[in-house]
Coordinates of C-alpha atoms and ligand atoms in Angstrom, one line a residue:
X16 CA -5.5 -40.7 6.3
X17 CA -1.5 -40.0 5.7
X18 CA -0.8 -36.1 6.1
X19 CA 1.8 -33.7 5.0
X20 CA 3.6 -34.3 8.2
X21 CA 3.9 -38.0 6.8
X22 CA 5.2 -36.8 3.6
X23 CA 7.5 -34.6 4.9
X24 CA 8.5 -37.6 7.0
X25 CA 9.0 -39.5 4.3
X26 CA 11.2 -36.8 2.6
X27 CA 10.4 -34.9 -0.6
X28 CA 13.7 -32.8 -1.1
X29 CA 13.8 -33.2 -5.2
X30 CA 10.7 -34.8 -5.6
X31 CA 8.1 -33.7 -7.1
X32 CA 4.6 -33.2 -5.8
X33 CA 1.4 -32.0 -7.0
X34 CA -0.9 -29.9 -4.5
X35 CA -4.6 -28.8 -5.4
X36 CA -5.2 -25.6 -3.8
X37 CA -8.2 -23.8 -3.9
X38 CA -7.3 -20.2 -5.5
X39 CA -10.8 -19.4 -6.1
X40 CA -10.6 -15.6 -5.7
X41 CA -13.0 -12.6 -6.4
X42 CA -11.3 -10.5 -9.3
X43 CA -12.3 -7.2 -10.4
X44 CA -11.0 -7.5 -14.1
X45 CA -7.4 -9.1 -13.1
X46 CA -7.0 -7.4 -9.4
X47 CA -7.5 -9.5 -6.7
X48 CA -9.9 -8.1 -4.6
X49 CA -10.1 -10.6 -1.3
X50 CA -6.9 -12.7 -1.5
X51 CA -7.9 -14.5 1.3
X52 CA -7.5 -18.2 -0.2
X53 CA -4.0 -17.3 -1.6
X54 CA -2.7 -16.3 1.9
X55 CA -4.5 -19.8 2.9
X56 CA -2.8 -21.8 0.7
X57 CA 0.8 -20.4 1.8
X58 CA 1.6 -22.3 4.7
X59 CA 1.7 -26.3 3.3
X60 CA 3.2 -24.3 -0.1
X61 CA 6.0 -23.0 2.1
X62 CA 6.6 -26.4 3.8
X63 CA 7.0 -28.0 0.8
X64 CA 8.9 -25.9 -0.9
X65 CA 12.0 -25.3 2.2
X66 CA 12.0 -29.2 2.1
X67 CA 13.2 -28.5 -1.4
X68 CA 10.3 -30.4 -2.9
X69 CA 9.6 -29.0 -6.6
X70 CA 6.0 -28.2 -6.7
X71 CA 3.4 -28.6 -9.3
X72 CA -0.4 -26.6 -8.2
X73 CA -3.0 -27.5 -9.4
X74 CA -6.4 -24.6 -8.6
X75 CA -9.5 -23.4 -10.4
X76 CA -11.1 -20.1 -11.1
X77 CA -14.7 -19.4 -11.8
X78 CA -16.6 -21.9 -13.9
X79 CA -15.0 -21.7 -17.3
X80 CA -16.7 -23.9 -19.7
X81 CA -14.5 -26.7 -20.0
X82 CA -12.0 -25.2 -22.8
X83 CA -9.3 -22.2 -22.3
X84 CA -11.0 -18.9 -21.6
X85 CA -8.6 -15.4 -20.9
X86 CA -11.1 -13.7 -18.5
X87 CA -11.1 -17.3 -16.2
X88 CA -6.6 -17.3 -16.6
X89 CA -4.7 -17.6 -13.6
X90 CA -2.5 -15.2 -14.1
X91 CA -3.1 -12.7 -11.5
X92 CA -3.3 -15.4 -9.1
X93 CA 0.3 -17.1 -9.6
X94 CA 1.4 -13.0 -9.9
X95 CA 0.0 -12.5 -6.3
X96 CA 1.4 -16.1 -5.0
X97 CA 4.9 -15.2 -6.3
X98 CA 4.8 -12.1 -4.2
X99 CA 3.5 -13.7 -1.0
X100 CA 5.7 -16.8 -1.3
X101 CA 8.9 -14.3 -2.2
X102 CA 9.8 -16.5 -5.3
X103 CA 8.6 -16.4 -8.7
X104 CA 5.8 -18.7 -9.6
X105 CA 5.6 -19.9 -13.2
X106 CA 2.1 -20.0 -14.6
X107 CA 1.9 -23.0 -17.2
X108 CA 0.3 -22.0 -20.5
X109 CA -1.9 -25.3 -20.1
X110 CA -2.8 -27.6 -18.2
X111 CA -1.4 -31.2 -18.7
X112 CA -0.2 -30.2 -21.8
X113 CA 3.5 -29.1 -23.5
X114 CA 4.0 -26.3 -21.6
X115 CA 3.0 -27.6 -18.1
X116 CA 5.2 -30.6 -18.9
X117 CA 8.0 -28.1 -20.2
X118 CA 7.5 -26.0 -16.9
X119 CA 7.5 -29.1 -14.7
X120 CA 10.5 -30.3 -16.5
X121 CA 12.2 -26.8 -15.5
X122 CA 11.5 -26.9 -11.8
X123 CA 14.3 -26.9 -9.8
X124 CA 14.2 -27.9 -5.5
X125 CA 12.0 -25.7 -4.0
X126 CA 10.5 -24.1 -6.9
X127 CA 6.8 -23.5 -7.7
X128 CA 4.4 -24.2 -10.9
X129 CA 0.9 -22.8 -11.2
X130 CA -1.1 -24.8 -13.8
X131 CA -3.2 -23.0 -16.0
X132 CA -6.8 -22.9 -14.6
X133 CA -7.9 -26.5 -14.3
X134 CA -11.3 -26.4 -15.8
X135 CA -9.9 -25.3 -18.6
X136 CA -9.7 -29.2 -19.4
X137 CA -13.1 -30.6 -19.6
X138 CA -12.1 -33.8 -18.0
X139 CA -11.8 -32.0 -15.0
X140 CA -15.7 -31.3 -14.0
X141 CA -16.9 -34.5 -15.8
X142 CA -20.0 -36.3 -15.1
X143 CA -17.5 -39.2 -16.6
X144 CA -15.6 -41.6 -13.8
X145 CA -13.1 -42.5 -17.2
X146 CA -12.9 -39.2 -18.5
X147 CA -12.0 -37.9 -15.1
X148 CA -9.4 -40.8 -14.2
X149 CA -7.9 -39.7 -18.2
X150 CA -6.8 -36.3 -16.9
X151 CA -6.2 -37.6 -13.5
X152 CA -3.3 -39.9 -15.0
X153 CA -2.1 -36.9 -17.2
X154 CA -1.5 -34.6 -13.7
X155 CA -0.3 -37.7 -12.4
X156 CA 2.2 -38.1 -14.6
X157 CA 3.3 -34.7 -14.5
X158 CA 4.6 -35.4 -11.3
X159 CA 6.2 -38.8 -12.5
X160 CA 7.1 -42.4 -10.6
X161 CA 8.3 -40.8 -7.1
X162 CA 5.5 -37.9 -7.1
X163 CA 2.9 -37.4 -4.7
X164 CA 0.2 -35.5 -4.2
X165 CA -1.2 -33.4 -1.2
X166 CA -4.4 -31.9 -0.8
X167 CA -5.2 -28.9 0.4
X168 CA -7.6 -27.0 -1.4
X169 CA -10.3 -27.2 1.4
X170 CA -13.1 -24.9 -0.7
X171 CA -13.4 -27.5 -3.4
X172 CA -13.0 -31.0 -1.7
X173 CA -17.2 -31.4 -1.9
X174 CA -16.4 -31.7 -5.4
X175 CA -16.0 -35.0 -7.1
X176 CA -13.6 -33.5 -9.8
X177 CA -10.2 -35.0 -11.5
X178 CA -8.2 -32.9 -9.5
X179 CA -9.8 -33.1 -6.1
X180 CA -10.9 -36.5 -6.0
X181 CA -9.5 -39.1 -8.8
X182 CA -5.9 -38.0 -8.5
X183 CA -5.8 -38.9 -5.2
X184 CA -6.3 -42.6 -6.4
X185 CA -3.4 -42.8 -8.5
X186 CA -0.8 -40.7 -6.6
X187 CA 0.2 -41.7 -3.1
X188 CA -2.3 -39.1 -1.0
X189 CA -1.8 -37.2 2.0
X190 CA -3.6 -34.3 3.8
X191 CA -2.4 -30.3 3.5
X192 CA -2.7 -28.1 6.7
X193 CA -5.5 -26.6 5.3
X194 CA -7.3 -28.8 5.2
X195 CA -6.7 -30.8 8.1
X196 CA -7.0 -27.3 10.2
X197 CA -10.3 -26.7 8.6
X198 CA -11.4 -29.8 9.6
X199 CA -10.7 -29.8 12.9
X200 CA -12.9 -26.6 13.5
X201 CA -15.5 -28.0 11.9
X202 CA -15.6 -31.1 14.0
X203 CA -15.7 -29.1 16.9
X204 CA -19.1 -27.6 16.0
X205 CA -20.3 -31.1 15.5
X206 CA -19.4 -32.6 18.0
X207 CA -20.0 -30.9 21.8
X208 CA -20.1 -27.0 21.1
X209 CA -19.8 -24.6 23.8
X210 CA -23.5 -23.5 24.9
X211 CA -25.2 -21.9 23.3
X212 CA -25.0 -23.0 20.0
X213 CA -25.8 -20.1 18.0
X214 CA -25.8 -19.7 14.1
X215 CA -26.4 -17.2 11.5
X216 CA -27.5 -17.8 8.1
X217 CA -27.9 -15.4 5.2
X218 CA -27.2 -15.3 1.5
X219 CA -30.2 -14.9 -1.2
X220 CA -31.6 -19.1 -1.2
X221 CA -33.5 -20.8 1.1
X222 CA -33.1 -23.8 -1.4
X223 CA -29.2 -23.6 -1.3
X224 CA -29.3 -23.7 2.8
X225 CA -32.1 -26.1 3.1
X226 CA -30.4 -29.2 3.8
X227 CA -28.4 -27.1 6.4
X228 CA -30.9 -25.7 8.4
X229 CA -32.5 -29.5 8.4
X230 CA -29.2 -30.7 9.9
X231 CA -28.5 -27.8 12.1
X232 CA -32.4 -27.3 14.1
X233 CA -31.8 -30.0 15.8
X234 CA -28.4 -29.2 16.9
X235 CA -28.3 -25.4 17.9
X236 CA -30.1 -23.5 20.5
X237 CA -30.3 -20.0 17.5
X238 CA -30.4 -20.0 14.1
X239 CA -30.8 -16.3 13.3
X240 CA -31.5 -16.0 9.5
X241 CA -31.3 -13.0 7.4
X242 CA -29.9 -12.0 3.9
X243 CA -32.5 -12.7 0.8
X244 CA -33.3 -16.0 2.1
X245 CA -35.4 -14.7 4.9
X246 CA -38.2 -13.3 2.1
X247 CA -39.4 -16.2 1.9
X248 CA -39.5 -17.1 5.5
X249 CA -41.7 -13.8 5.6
X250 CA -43.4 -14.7 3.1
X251 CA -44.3 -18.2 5.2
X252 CA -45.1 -16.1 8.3
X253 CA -47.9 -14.7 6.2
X254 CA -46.2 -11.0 5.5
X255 CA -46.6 -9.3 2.3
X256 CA -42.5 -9.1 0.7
X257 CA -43.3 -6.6 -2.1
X258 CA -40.7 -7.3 -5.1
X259 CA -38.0 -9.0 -2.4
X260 CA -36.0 -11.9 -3.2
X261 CA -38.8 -14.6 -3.1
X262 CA -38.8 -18.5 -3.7
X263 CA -42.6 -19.6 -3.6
X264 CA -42.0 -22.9 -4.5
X265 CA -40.0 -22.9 -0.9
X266 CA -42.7 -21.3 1.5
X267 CA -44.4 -24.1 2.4
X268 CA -41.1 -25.8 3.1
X269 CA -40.4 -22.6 5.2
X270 CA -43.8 -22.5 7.5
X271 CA -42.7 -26.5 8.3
X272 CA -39.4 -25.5 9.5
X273 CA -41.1 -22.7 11.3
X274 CA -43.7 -24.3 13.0
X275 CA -40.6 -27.7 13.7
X276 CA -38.3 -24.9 14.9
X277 CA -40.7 -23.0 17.5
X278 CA -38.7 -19.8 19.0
X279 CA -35.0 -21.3 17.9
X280 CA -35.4 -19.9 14.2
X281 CA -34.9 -16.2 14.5
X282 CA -36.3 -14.2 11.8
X283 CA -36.1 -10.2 11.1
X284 CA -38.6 -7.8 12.6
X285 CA -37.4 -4.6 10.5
X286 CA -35.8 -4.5 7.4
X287 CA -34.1 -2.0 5.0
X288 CA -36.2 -1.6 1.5
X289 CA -35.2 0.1 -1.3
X290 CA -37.2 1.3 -4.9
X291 CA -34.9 -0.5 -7.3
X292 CA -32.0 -2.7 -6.4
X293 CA -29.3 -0.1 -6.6
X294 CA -26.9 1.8 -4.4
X295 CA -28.7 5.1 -5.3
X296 CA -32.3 3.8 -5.0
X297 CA -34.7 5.2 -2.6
X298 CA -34.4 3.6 1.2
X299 CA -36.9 3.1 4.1
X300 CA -36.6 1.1 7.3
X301 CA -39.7 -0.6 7.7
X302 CA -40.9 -3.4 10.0
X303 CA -41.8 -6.6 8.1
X304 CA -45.3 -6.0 8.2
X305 CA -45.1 -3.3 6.5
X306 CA -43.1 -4.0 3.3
X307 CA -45.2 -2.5 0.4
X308 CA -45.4 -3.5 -3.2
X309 CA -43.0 -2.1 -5.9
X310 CA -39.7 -2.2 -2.8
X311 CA -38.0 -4.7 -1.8
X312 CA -35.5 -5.6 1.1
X313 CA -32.1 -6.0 0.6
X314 CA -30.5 -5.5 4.8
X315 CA -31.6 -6.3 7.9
X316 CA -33.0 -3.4 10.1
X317 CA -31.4 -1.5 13.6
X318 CA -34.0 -3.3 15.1
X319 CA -33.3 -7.0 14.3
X320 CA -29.6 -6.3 14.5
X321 CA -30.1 -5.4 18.2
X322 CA -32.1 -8.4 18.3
X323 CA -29.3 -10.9 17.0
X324 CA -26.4 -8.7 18.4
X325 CA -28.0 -9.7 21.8
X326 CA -28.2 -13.6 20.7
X327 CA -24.6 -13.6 19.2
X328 CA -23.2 -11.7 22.7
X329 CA -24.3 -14.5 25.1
X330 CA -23.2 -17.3 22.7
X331 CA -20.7 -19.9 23.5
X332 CA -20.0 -20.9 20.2
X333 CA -20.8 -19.3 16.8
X334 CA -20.8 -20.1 13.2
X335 CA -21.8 -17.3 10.3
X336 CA -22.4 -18.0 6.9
X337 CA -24.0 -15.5 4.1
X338 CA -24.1 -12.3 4.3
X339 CA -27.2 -10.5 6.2
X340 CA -27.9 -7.9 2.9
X341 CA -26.5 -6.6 0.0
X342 CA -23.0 -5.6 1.2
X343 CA -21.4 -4.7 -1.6
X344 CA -23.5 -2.3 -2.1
X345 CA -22.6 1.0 0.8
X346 CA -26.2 1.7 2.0
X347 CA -27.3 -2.0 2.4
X348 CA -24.2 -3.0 4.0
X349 CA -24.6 -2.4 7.4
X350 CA -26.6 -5.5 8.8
X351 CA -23.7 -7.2 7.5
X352 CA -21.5 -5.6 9.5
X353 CA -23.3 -4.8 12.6
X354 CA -23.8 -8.5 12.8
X355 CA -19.9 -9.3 11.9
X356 CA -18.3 -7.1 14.5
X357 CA -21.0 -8.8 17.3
X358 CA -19.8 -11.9 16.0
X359 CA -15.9 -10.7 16.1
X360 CA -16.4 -9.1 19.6
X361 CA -18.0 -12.1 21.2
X362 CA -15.8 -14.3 23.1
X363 CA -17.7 -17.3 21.5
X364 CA -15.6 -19.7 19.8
X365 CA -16.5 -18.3 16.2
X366 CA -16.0 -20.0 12.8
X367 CA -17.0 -17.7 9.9
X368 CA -18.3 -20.1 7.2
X369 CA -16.3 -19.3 4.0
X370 CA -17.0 -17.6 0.5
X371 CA -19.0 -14.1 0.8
X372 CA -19.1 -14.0 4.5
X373 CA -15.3 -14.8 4.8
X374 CA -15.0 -11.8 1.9
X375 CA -17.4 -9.7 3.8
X376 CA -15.0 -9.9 6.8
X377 CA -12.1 -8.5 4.7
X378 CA -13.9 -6.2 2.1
X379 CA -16.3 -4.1 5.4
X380 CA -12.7 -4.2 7.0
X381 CA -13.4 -6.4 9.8
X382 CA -10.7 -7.2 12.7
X383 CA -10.1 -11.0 10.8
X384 CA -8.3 -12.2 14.1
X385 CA -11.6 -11.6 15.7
X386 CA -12.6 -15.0 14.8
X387 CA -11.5 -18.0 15.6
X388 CA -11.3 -19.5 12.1
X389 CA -12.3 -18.1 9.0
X390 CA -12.8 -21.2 6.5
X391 CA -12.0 -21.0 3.1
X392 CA -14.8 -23.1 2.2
X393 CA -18.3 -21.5 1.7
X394 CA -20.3 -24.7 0.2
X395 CA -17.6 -27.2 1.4
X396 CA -18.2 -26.3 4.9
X397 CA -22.1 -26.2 5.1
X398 CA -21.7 -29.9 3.1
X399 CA -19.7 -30.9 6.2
X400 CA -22.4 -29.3 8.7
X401 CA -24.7 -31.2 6.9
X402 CA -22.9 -34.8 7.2
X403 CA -22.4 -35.4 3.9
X404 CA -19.3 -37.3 2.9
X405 CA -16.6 -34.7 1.2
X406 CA -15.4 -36.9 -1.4
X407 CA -11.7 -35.3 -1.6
X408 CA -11.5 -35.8 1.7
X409 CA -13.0 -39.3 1.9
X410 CA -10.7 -40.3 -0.8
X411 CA -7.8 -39.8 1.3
X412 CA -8.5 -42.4 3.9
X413 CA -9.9 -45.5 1.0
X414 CA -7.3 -48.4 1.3
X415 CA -5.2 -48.8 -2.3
Ligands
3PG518 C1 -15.9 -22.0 -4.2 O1 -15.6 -20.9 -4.5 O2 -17.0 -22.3 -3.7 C2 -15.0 -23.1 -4.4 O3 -13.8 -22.6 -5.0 C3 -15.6 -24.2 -5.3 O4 -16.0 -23.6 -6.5 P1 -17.2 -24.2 -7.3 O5 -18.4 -23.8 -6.4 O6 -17.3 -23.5 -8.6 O7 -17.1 -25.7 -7.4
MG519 MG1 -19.3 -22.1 -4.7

């Protein structure tokens, strides 16, 4: 796989090249709320741009529905880019269209263009290999005969999308920072982690981290679990989980990971309920035999925080991904961040596994360089833990 280092080699002063970052940031209205993706995208944007290459990015926000949408614009991102990067950025009115050509056209060395949101442009997400390539060739060309294109949005590369994925087949393709960095953590926690192995899983679906836990049992010597998912783990241990977060179609699924698991899977012994899922609802800490009907559990109790604080201390290497309750939310927040500092106090080699639990870190106001990585890739990462192929990245090493 050819990386930026070989462009840069190759020299790009006056050229153009088109990057796909992943700018995929929580907004409250248009304010940024965790701009942790922008800051990740600086370093291969800053490269590129003292090399005095002219350069065209190419991100996404949300899940628009294939046509232009205001609430989904870019805007506040290539506002908060310009300021990071100390240059103006021009946002692009479109994406392939006049004014992303007129804006391209405009770009002097060194300068930046931020494409309008590209899901605006239905091509992008389609199920369609020749509706894909269509807008692939149209980004292509935006970039013209001596363009290239370098990827580096790391959050998005498990997605078989125009800009991710077919692009790279008609543009001469090399590797971002990002995304080789990323990469290189995550290899280290499948290949010959430190002992022990410990990791932590939360967020509200069993059914999302299924094939992860599969892939990880075998592998780790803790998987602590918490967040919603862990209802239905309850729920498989044979305790009543009142209204919590439950997926019955999954218990049986859970008691056979249970009973395959033996004391590795480490579930919650008290938990924080609450009368209505609410930051002003009623609370009780109960153990999880006694959650009654009508509350449900949205945080991990003092009690099973002690209990996975003590497994995240003696670990040698730790990866976190999903949050442990309802964080954004003041009186359910705490698991979270009881477990968060443990894990950012450790001296474990510690990879925080992207999207909520990467936002987590910032929004409770964790110490962020009390990880060792912090991946900008929530589903992208557990795809990788998993061993399935990521397709933008698999597309950078097929021979053309
Ligand atoms: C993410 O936030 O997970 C990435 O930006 C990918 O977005 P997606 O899940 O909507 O494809
Ligand atoms: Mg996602």
């Amino acid at each position: 796989m050819k990386t930026l280092d070989d462009l840069l080699g190759e020299g790009v002063s006056g050229r153009r090249v088109l990057v796909r970052a992943d700018l995929n940031v929580p907004l409250d209205g248009d304010r940024i709320t965790d701009d942790g993706r922008v800051r990740a995208a600086l370093p291969t944007l800053r490269r590129l741009t003292e090399a005095g290459a002219r350069v065209v990015v190419a991100a996404h926000l949300g899940r628009p529905k294939g046509a232009p949408d205001p609430a989904y614009s870019l805007r506040p991102v290539a506002t908060r880019l310009g300021e990071l990067l100390g240059t103006e950025v021009t946002l692009a009115g479109d994406v392939v269209g006049e004014s992303a050509r007129s804006a391209v056209g405009a770009l002097g060395d060194g300068g930046v263009v931020l494409l309008e949101n590209v899901r605006f442009d239905a091509r992008e997400t389609s199920k369609a290999e020749a509706e894909r390539a269509g807008l692939a060739a149209e980004l292509a060309a935006l970039v013209g005969e001596d363009g290239a294109f370098v990827s580096d949005g790391f959050g998005v590369v498990h997605r078989k999308q125009a800009s991710v994925y077919d692009v790279a087949r008609v543009l001469p393709a090399y590797a971002g920072g990002l995304v080789l960095a990323e990469l290189e953590v995550l290899r280290t926690l499948t290949g010959d982690p430190r002992r022990p192995y410990a990791v932590v899983l939360g967020g509200s679906k069993v059914s999302d981290k299924l094939a992860v836990i599969e892939a990880l049992l075998p592998k780790v010597d803790r998987l602590l679990v918490g967040g919603g998912m862990c209802f239905t783990f309850l729920a498989a241990q044979g305790h009543g989980v009142g209204s919590s977060l439950l997926e019955q179609d999954m218990v049986d699924t859970c008691r056979r990971l249970l009973a395959e698991a033996g004391d590795k899977l480490v579930l919650p012994v008290d938990v924080v309920v609450a009368d209505a899922f609410s930051a002003d609802a009623a609370t009780r800490t109960v153990p999880v035999t006694g959650i009654e009907d009508g509350w449900l559990g949205l945080d991990i109790g003092p009690e099973t925080v002690a209990a996975f604080g003590a497994a995240v201390r003696d670990a040698g290497t730790l990866f976190w991904n999903g949050p442990m309750g309802v964080f954004e939310l003041a009186p359910f927040a705490e698991g979270t961040r009881a477990v968060a500092s443990a894990i950012a106090e450790s001296e474990a080699f510690s990879v925080v596994g992207g999207g909520d639990s990467a936002a987590a870190v910032r929004v409770l106001g964790l110490p962020e360089d009390g990880f060792s990585h912090i991946s900008t890739g929530g589903g992208a990462s557990l795809e990788y833990l998993e061993g399935k192929d990521l397709p933008g990245v698999a597309v950078l090493s097929e021979e053309r």
